[in-house]
XYZ file of C-alpha atoms in Angstrom:
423
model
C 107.804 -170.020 120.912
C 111.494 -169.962 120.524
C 113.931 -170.474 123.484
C 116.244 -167.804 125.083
C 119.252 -167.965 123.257
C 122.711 -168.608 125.142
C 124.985 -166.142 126.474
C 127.318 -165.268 123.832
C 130.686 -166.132 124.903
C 134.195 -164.619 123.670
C 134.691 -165.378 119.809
C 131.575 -166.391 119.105
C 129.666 -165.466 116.525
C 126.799 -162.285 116.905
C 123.686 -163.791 115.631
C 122.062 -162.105 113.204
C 118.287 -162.348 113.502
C 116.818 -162.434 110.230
C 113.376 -162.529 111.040
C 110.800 -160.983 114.174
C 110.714 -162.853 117.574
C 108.032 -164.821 117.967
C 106.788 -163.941 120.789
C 103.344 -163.379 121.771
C 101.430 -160.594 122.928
C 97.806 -159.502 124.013
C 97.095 -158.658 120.495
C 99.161 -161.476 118.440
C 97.628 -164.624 120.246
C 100.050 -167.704 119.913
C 98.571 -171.133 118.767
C 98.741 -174.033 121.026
C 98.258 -177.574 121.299
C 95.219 -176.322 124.119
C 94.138 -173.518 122.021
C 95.566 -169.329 121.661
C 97.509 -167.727 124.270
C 97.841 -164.272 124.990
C 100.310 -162.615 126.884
C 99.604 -159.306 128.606
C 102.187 -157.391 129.261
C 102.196 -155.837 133.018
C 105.028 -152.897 133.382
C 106.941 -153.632 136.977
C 104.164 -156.141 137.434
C 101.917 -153.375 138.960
C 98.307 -154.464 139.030
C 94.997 -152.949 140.465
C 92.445 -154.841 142.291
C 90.072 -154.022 139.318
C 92.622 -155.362 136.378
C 93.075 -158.546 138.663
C 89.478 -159.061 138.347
C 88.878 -158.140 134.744
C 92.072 -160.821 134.407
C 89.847 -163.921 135.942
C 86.700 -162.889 133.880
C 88.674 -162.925 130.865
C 90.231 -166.276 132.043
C 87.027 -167.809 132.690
C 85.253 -166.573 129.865
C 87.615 -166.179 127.066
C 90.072 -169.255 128.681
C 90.865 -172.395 130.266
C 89.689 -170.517 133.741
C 93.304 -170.037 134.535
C 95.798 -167.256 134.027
C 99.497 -167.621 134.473
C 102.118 -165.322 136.174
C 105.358 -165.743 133.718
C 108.928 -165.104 134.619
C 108.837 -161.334 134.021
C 105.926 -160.702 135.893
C 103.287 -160.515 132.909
C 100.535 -162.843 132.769
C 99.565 -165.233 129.926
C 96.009 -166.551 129.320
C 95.637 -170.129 127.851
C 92.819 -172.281 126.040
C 91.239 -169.490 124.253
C 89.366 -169.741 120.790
C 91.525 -168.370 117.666
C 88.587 -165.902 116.529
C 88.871 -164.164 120.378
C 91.331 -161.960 119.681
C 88.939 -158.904 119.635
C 86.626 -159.662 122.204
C 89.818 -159.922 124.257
C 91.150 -156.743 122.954
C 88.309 -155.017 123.995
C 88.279 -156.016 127.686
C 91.999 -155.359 128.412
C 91.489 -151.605 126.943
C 88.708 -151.778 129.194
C 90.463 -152.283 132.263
C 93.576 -150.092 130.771
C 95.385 -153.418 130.555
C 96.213 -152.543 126.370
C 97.621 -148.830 126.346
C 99.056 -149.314 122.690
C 98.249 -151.630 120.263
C 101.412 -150.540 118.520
C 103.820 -150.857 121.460
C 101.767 -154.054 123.493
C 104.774 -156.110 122.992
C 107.457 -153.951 123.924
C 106.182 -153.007 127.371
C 108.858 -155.755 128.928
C 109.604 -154.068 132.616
C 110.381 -155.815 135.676
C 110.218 -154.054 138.872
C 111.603 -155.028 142.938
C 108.273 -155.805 144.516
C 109.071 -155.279 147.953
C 107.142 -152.386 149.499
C 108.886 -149.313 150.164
C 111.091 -147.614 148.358
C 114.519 -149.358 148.768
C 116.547 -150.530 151.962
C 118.083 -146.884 151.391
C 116.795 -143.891 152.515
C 115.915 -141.692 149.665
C 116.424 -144.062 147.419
C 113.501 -143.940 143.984
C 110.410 -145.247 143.880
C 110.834 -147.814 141.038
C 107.235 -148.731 140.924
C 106.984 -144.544 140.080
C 110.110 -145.140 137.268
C 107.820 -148.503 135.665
C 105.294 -146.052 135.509
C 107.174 -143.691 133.191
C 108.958 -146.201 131.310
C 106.186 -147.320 130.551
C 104.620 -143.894 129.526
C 107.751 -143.097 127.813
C 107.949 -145.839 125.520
C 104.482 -145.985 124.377
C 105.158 -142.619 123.593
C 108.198 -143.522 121.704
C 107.869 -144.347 117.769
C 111.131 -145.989 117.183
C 110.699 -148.163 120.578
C 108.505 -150.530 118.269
C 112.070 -151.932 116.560
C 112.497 -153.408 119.840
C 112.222 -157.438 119.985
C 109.206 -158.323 122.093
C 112.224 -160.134 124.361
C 114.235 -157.137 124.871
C 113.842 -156.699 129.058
C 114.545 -153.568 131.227
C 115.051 -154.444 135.235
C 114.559 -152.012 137.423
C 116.059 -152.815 140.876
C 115.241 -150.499 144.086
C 118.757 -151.602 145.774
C 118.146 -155.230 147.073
C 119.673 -156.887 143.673
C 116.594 -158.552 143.018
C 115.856 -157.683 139.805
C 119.509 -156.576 138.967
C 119.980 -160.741 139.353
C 117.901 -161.272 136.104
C 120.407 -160.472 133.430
C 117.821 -157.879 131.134
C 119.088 -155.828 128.484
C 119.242 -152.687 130.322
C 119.144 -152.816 134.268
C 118.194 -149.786 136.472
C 119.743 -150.188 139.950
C 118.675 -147.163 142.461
C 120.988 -145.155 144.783
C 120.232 -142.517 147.265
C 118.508 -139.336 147.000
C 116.950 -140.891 143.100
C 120.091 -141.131 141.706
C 121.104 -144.734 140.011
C 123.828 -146.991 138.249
C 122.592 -148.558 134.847
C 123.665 -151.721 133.862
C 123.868 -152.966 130.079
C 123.356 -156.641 129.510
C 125.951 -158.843 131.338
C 128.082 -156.159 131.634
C 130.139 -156.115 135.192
C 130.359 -151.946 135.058
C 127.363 -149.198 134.858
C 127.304 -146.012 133.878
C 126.099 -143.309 136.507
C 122.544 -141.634 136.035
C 122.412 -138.252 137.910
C 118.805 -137.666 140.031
C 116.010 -137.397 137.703
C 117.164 -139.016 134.673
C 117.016 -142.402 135.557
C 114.250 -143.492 132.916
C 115.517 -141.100 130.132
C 118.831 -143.112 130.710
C 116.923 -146.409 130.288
C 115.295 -145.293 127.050
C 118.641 -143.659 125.659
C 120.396 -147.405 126.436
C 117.271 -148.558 124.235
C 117.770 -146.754 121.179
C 121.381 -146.793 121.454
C 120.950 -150.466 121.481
C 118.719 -150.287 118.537
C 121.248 -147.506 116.269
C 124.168 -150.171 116.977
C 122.368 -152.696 115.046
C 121.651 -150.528 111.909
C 125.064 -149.393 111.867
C 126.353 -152.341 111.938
C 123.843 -153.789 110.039
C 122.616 -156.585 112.072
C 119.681 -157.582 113.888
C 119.767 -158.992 117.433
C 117.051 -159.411 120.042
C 118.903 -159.053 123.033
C 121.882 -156.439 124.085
C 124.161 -159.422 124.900
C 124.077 -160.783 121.219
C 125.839 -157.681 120.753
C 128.694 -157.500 123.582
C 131.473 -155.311 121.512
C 129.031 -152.765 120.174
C 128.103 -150.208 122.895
C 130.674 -148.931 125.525
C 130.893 -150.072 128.961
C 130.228 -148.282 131.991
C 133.734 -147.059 133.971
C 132.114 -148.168 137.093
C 132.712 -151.641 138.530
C 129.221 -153.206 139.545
C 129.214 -155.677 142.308
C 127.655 -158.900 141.588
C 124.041 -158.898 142.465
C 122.956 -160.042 145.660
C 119.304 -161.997 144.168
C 117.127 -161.958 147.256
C 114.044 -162.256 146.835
C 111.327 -161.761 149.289
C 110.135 -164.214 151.608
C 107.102 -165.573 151.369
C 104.242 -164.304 153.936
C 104.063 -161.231 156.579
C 107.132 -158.596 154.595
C 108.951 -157.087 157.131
C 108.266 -153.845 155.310
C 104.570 -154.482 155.589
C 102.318 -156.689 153.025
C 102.188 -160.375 151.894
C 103.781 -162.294 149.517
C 102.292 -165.143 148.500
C 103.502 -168.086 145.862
C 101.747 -170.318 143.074
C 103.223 -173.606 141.557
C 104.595 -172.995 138.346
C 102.751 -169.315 138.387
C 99.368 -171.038 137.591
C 96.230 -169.561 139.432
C 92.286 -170.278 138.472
C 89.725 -167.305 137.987
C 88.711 -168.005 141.345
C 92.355 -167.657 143.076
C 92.235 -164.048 141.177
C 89.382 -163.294 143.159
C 90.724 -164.198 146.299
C 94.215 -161.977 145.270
C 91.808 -159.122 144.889
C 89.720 -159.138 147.666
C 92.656 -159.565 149.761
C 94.574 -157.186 148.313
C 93.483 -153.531 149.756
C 95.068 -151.376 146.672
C 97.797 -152.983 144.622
C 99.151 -156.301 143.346
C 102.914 -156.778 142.462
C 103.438 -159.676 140.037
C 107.296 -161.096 140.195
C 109.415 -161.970 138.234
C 109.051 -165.684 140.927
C 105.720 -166.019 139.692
C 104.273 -164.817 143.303
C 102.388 -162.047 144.472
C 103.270 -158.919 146.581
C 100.182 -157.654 148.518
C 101.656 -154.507 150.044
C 98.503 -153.219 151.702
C 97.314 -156.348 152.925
C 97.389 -157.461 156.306
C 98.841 -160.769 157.773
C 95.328 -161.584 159.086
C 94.437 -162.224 155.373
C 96.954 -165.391 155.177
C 94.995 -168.191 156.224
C 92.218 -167.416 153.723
C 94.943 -167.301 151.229
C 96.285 -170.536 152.503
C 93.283 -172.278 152.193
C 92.822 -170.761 148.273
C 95.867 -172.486 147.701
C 98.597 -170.140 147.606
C 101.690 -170.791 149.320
C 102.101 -168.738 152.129
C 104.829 -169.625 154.179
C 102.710 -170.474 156.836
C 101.226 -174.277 157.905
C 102.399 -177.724 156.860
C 103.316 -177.865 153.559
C 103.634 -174.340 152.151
C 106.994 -172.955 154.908
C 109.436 -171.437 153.020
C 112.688 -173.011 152.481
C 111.095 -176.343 150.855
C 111.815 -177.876 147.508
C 109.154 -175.976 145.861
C 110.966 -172.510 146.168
C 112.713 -170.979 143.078
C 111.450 -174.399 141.005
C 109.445 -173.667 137.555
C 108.585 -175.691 134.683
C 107.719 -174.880 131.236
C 104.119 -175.657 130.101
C 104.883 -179.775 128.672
C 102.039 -181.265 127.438
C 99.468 -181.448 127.070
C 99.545 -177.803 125.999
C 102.427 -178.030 123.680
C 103.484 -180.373 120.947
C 106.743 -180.205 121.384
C 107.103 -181.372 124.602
C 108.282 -185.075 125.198
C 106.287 -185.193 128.692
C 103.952 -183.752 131.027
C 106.557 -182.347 132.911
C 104.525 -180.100 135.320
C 103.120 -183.447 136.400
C 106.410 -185.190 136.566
C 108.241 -181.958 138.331
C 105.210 -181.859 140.885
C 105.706 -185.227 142.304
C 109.398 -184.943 142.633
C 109.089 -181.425 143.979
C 106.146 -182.801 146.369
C 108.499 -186.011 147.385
C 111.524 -183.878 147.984
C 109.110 -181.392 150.472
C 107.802 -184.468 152.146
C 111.222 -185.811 153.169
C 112.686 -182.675 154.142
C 114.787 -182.102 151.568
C 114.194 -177.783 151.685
C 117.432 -175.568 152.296
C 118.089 -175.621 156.208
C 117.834 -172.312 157.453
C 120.721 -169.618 156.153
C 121.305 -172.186 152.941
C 120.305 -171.769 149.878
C 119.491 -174.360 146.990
C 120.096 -173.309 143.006
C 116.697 -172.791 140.790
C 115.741 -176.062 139.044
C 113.438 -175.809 136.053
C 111.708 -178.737 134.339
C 111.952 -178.462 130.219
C 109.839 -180.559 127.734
C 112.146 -179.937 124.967
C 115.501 -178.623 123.927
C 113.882 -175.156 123.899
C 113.859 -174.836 127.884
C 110.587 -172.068 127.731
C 110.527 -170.011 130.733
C 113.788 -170.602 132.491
C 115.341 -168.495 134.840
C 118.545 -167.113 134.228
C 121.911 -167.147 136.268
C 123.241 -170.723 137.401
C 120.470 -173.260 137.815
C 119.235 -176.779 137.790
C 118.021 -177.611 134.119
C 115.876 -180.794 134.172
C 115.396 -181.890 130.263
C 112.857 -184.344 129.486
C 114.501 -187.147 126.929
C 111.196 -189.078 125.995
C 112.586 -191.718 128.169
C 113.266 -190.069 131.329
C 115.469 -186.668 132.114
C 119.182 -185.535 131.759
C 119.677 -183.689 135.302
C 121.955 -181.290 134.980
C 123.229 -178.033 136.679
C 124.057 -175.004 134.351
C 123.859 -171.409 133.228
C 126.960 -169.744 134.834
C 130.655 -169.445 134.221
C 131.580 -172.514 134.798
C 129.330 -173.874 131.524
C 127.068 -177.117 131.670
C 128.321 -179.659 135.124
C 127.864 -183.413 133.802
C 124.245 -184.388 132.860
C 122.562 -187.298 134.626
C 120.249 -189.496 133.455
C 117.680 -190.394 135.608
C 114.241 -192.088 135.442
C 110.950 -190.042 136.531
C 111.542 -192.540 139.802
C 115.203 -191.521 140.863
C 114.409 -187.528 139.336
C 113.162 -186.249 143.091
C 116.741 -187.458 144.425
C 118.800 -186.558 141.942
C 117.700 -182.895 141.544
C 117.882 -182.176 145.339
C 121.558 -183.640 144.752
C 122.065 -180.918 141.761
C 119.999 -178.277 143.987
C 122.765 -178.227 146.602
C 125.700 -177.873 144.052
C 127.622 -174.379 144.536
């Protein structure tokens, strides 16, 4: 799969993008070094107890038993057989996991998880605005010219989502009105009460009738910076807080996976615990919002992090650290970097090398190639395997690319906690 391009910075040039990301989808499986992979697209993240569990059987029957929460909250299933495409097919429409073959790809939404409906009172529902984004765009012909990259955030007031840089961002205000947010841009545009998701659509197309007219073709609204008008109001930088793992304040459980990964039978154990619905983030965690805090220890002992017992407290080296697949699922990698990011993420934990309470520590994600799969955006620690160790190195905001570090797999635990810490 291709990387995320770069931000496009002043004077460079707009890419023109000849030819159709590459991205997979539920319907156009992706060949791997450990077989297909399909990626199902989950609007806002929102899953039923029911789709969880149709999820694992796929997994398990279709799969490598395992099915993996991504950075926007879908889920991707790996190891399956290149003549299972149908079969497959069949069981997401079953579970109404595939609402449109024509539009499977496009359905790129990520939603706040938190339960509730925003820190402000009156504020929208944004799991009820994924809903009808959703609706709306399957509904929408000319939505199918959009890149199966193209992201819409929509953020209930925290600045969760709003942190994630999509293409068009969807940040609530009170009594359902909201600010929208194009690309990078640091303005929005005020949406009146009601129209938030015909607001996100319009952005959409608008995007879509600026690259005809100018007779390019981009996949994201930041390749094209100069093209559509800013919002006149200035937008406050977004806060990113994400919720903690365990008991919510707001009610519900979060709970976390390393590297998103979770077998057929940790599905099961999401679903019984569950009690109604399952938020996937964009952290690859889970948001249980009718579940109890009684249900944490069995979730504990299923392996999820919890934030509760030795080992799985919030605020170690594990949180906001993700790694892109490295072999042996994919050629291109130059190590098994899961592996390799495990035991320095494990090492780090062990010494107590987590942010103290109040701090903070930058995302760090592990890369097996030049490509960088999967990472998080904003300013982070990028750990690139070299085929002889890693280049450590800390990057992603306005300040560019820090000096890179090489390190072997023995000093990597050390140096990224150094990077982690860098403001």
């Amino acid at each position: 799969m291709p990387p995320e391009p770069d931000a496009v910075v002043p004077g460079a040039a707009v890419p023109d993008r000849a030819r159709s990301d590459a991205c997979p989808g539920a319907l156009r499986l992706h060949t791997a070094d450990d077989g297909a992979l399909a990626r199902v697209r989950l609007p806002g993240g929102l899953l039923t107890e029911r789709q969880a569990l149709a999820l694992a059987d796929a997994a398990e029957a279709l799969g490598d038993g395992r099915a993996e929460i991504t950075s926007r909250g879908n889920v991707q299933l790996r190891g399956l057989a290149s003549d299972c495409g149908g079969e497959l097919a069949e069981r997401l429409r079953a579970a109404g996991l595939l609402p449109s073959d024509t539009h499977e790809r496009v359905r790129n939404i990520v939603a706040s998880p938190g339960p509730g409906a925003g820190p402000a009172e009156g504020s929208a529902d944004v799991r009820a605005w994924a809903r009808a984004l959703d609706a709306a765009l399957c509904a929408s012909p000319w939505a199918t010219g959009l890149s199966g990259k193209f992201l819409f955030a929509l953020d209930d007031g925290r600045g969760d989502v709003a942190a994630l840089d999509a293409d068009v961002t969807l940040i609530a205000g009170p009594d359902g009105t909201a600010l929208l947010r194009l690309g990078r841009a640091a303005t929005a545009r005020p949406v009146p009460a009601g129209r938030a998701v015909a607001a996100a659509l319009d952005a959409a197309r608008e995007f879509l009738g600026a690259q005809r007219a100018a007779g390019l073709r981009a996949w994201h609204l930041r390749e094209l910076p100069d093209l559509l008008p800013p919002g006149p109001l200035p937008l406050p930088p977004a806060a990113g807080t994400r919720p903690p793992l365990g008991a919510l304040p707001g009610g519900g459980l979060h709970v976390g996976l390393r590297f998103g990964v979770a077998t057929a039978g940790q599905w099961r154990a999401l679903a019984e615990a569950a009690e109604g619905e399952l938020r996937l983030t964009p952290w690859r965690g889970v948001v249980l919002p009718g579940a109890p805090a009684g249900r944490l220890p069995a979730l504990a002992a299923a392996g999820f992090r919890t934030g509760a017992g030795a080992g799985a407290a919030a605020g170690t080296a594990w949180d906001g650290a993700s790694a892109c697949t490295g072999l042996p699922g994919c050629a291109k990698s130059r190590s098994d970097v899961r592996a390799d990011a495990a035991r320095a993420l494990d090492g780090s934990t062990a010494r107590g090398a987590g942010p103290q309470p109040g701090a903070a520590l930058l995302p760090v994600h592990w890369s097996g190639c030049e490509r960088r799969c999967g990472h998080p955006a904003g300013r982070r620690v990028d750990v690139l395997a070299t085929g002889e160790g890693y280049r450590v190195a800390v990057t992603g905001g306005p300040q560019g690319r820090d000096t890179a570090v090489e390190v072997t797999n023995e000093l990597m635990a050390a140096a990224v906690a150094a990077a982690r810490r860098t403001t």
